[in-house]
Coordinates of N, CA, C and O in Angstrom, one line a residue:
M10 N 8.6 7.6 -17.3 CA 8.7 8.4 -16.1 C 7.4 9.0 -15.7 O 7.2 9.1 -14.5
A11 N 6.5 9.2 -16.6 CA 5.2 9.7 -16.3 C 4.4 8.7 -15.4 O 3.7 9.1 -14.5
W12 N 4.6 7.4 -15.7 CA 3.9 6.4 -15.0 C 4.3 6.4 -13.5 O 3.5 6.2 -12.6
V13 N 5.6 6.6 -13.3 CA 6.2 6.7 -11.9 C 5.5 7.8 -11.2 O 5.1 7.7 -10.0
L14 N 5.5 9.0 -11.8 CA 4.9 10.2 -11.2 C 3.4 9.9 -10.9 O 2.9 10.3 -9.9
L15 N 2.7 9.3 -11.8 CA 1.3 9.0 -11.7 C 1.1 8.0 -10.5 O 0.2 8.3 -9.6
A16 N 1.9 7.0 -10.4 CA 1.8 6.0 -9.3 C 2.1 6.7 -8.0 O 1.4 6.5 -7.0
L17 N 3.2 7.5 -7.9 CA 3.5 8.2 -6.7 C 2.4 9.2 -6.3 O 2.1 9.2 -5.1
G18 N 1.9 9.9 -7.2 CA 0.8 10.8 -6.9 C -0.4 10.1 -6.4 O -1.0 10.6 -5.4
L19 N -0.8 9.0 -7.0 CA -1.9 8.2 -6.5 C -1.7 7.7 -5.0 O -2.6 7.8 -4.2
V20 N -0.5 7.2 -4.8 CA -0.2 6.8 -3.4 C -0.3 7.9 -2.4 O -0.8 7.8 -1.3
M21 N 0.2 9.1 -2.8 CA 0.2 10.2 -1.9 C -1.2 10.7 -1.6 O -1.5 11.0 -0.5
V22 N -2.1 10.6 -2.6 CA -3.5 11.0 -2.5 C -4.2 10.1 -1.5 O -4.8 10.5 -0.5
V23 N -4.0 8.8 -1.7 CA -4.6 7.8 -0.8 C -4.1 7.9 0.6 O -4.9 7.9 1.6
E24 N -2.8 8.0 0.7 CA -2.2 8.1 2.1 C -2.7 9.4 2.8 O -3.0 9.4 3.9
G25 N -2.7 10.5 2.0 CA -3.1 11.7 2.6 C -4.6 11.7 3.0 O -4.9 12.2 4.1
L26 N -5.4 11.1 2.2 CA -6.8 11.0 2.6 C -7.0 10.1 3.9 O -7.8 10.4 4.7
A27 N -6.2 9.0 3.9 CA -6.3 8.2 5.1 C -6.0 8.9 6.4 O -6.7 8.8 7.4
Y28 N -4.9 9.7 6.3 CA -4.5 10.5 7.5 C -5.5 11.6 7.8 O -5.7 11.9 9.0
A29 N -6.0 12.2 6.8 CA -6.9 13.3 7.0 C -8.3 12.9 7.5 O -8.9 13.5 8.3
L30 N -8.8 11.7 7.0 CA -10.2 11.3 7.3 C -10.2 10.4 8.5 O -11.3 10.3 9.2
A31 N -9.2 9.6 8.8 CA -9.2 8.7 9.9 C -7.9 8.6 10.6 O -7.3 7.5 10.7
P32 N -7.4 9.6 11.2 CA -6.1 9.6 11.9 C -6.1 8.6 13.1 O -5.1 7.9 13.3
S33 N -7.2 8.5 13.8 CA -7.2 7.5 14.9 C -7.1 6.1 14.4 O -6.5 5.2 15.1
L34 N -7.7 5.8 13.3 CA -7.7 4.5 12.7 C -6.2 4.1 12.3 O -5.7 3.0 12.5
I35 N -5.5 5.1 11.8 CA -4.1 4.9 11.4 C -3.3 4.6 12.6 O -2.4 3.7 12.6
E36 N -3.5 5.3 13.7 CA -2.8 5.1 14.9 C -3.0 3.6 15.4 O -2.1 3.0 15.9
R37 N -4.3 3.2 15.4 CA -4.6 1.8 15.8 C -3.9 0.8 14.9 O -3.4 -0.3 15.3
V38 N -3.9 1.0 13.6 CA -3.2 0.1 12.6 C -1.7 0.1 12.9 O -1.1 -1.0 12.9
L39 N -1.1 1.2 13.2 CA 0.3 1.2 13.5 C 0.6 0.5 14.8 O 1.6 -0.2 14.9
E40 N -0.3 0.5 15.8 CA -0.1 -0.2 17.1 C -0.2 -1.7 16.8 O 0.6 -2.5 17.3
V41 N -1.1 -2.1 15.9 CA -1.2 -3.5 15.6 C 0.0 -4.0 14.9 O 0.6 -5.1 15.1
L42 N 0.5 -3.2 14.0 CA 1.8 -3.5 13.2 C 3.0 -3.6 14.2 O 3.8 -4.5 14.0
R43 N 3.0 -2.7 15.2 CA 4.1 -2.8 16.1 C 4.1 -4.1 17.0 O 5.1 -4.6 17.4
S44 N 2.9 -4.6 17.2 CA 2.8 -5.8 18.0 C 3.1 -7.1 17.3 O 3.3 -8.1 17.9
M45 N 3.1 -7.0 15.9 CA 3.4 -8.2 15.1 C 4.9 -8.4 15.1 O 5.7 -7.5 15.1
P46 N 5.3 -9.7 15.1 CA 6.7 -10.0 14.9 C 7.2 -9.6 13.6 O 6.5 -9.4 12.6
V47 N 8.5 -9.3 13.5 CA 9.1 -8.7 12.3 C 8.9 -9.6 11.1 O 8.6 -9.2 10.0
P48 N 9.1 -11.0 11.2 CA 8.9 -11.8 10.0 C 7.5 -11.7 9.5 O 7.3 -11.7 8.2
I49 N 6.5 -11.6 10.3 CA 5.1 -11.5 9.9 C 4.9 -10.1 9.1 O 4.3 -10.1 8.1
R50 N 5.5 -9.1 9.6 CA 5.5 -7.8 9.0 C 6.1 -7.8 7.6 O 5.6 -7.3 6.6
R51 N 7.2 -8.5 7.5 CA 7.9 -8.7 6.2 C 7.0 -9.4 5.2 O 6.9 -9.1 4.0
Q52 N 6.4 -10.5 5.7 CA 5.5 -11.3 4.8 C 4.4 -10.4 4.4 O 3.9 -10.5 3.2
F53 N 3.8 -9.7 5.3 CA 2.7 -8.8 4.9 C 3.1 -7.7 3.9 O 2.4 -7.5 2.9
G54 N 4.3 -7.2 4.1 CA 4.8 -6.2 3.1 C 5.0 -6.8 1.7 O 4.7 -6.2 0.7
L55 N 5.6 -8.1 1.7 CA 5.7 -8.8 0.4 C 4.4 -9.1 -0.2 O 4.3 -8.9 -1.4
L56 N 3.4 -9.5 0.6 CA 2.1 -9.7 0.0 C 1.5 -8.5 -0.6 O 0.9 -8.5 -1.7
V57 N 1.6 -7.3 0.1 CA 1.1 -6.1 -0.4 C 1.9 -5.7 -1.7 O 1.2 -5.3 -2.7
A58 N 3.2 -5.9 -1.7 CA 4.0 -5.5 -2.9 C 3.5 -6.4 -4.1 O 3.4 -5.9 -5.2
V59 N 3.4 -7.7 -3.9 CA 3.0 -8.6 -5.0 C 1.6 -8.3 -5.4 O 1.3 -8.3 -6.6
S60 N 0.7 -7.9 -4.5 CA -0.7 -7.5 -4.9 C -0.7 -6.3 -5.7 O -1.4 -6.2 -6.7
G61 N 0.2 -5.3 -5.4 CA 0.3 -4.1 -6.2 C 0.9 -4.4 -7.6 O 0.4 -3.9 -8.6
L62 N 1.8 -5.3 -7.7 CA 2.3 -5.7 -9.0 C 1.2 -6.4 -9.8 O 1.1 -6.2 -11.1
I63 N 0.4 -7.2 -9.2 CA -0.7 -7.9 -9.9 C -1.7 -6.8 -10.4 O -2.1 -6.9 -11.6
C64 N -2.0 -5.8 -9.6 CA -2.9 -4.7 -10.0 C -2.3 -4.0 -11.2 O -3.0 -3.6 -12.2
L65 N -1.0 -3.7 -11.2 CA -0.3 -3.0 -12.3 C -0.3 -3.8 -13.5 O -0.6 -3.3 -14.6
W66 N -0.1 -5.1 -13.4 CA -0.1 -6.0 -14.6 C -1.5 -6.1 -15.2 O -1.7 -6.0 -16.4
L67 N -2.5 -6.2 -14.3 CA -3.9 -6.2 -14.8 C -4.3 -4.9 -15.5 O -4.9 -4.9 -16.6
A68 N -3.8 -3.7 -15.0 CA -4.1 -2.5 -15.6 C -3.4 -2.4 -17.0 O -4.0 -1.9 -18.0
F69 N -2.2 -2.9 -17.0 CA -1.4 -2.9 -18.3 C -2.1 -3.8 -19.3 O -2.3 -3.5 -20.5
F70 N -2.5 -5.0 -18.8 CA -3.2 -6.0 -19.7 C -4.5 -5.5 -20.2 O -4.8 -5.7 -21.4
L71 N -5.2 -4.7 -19.4 CA -6.5 -4.2 -19.9 C -6.3 -2.9 -20.7 O -7.3 -2.3 -21.2
G72 N -5.1 -2.4 -20.8 CA -4.8 -1.3 -21.7 C -5.1 0.0 -21.0 O -5.3 1.0 -21.7
L73 N -5.0 0.1 -19.7 CA -5.2 1.4 -19.0 C -3.9 2.1 -18.8 O -2.9 1.7 -18.9

């Protein structure tokens, strides 16, 4: 359970910093995402999820 809270906290910190430091960039990124077709957005989301799993596996493998 602690790992879930740690992961959620890290995501919240990164997201919060992105919105605090570059809100106009976030708006432009959202505009680009809106212009993409839904299947491309799904593929992008899957790519990000798989990349996250790889990062978690590497962290576990390295003993972090």
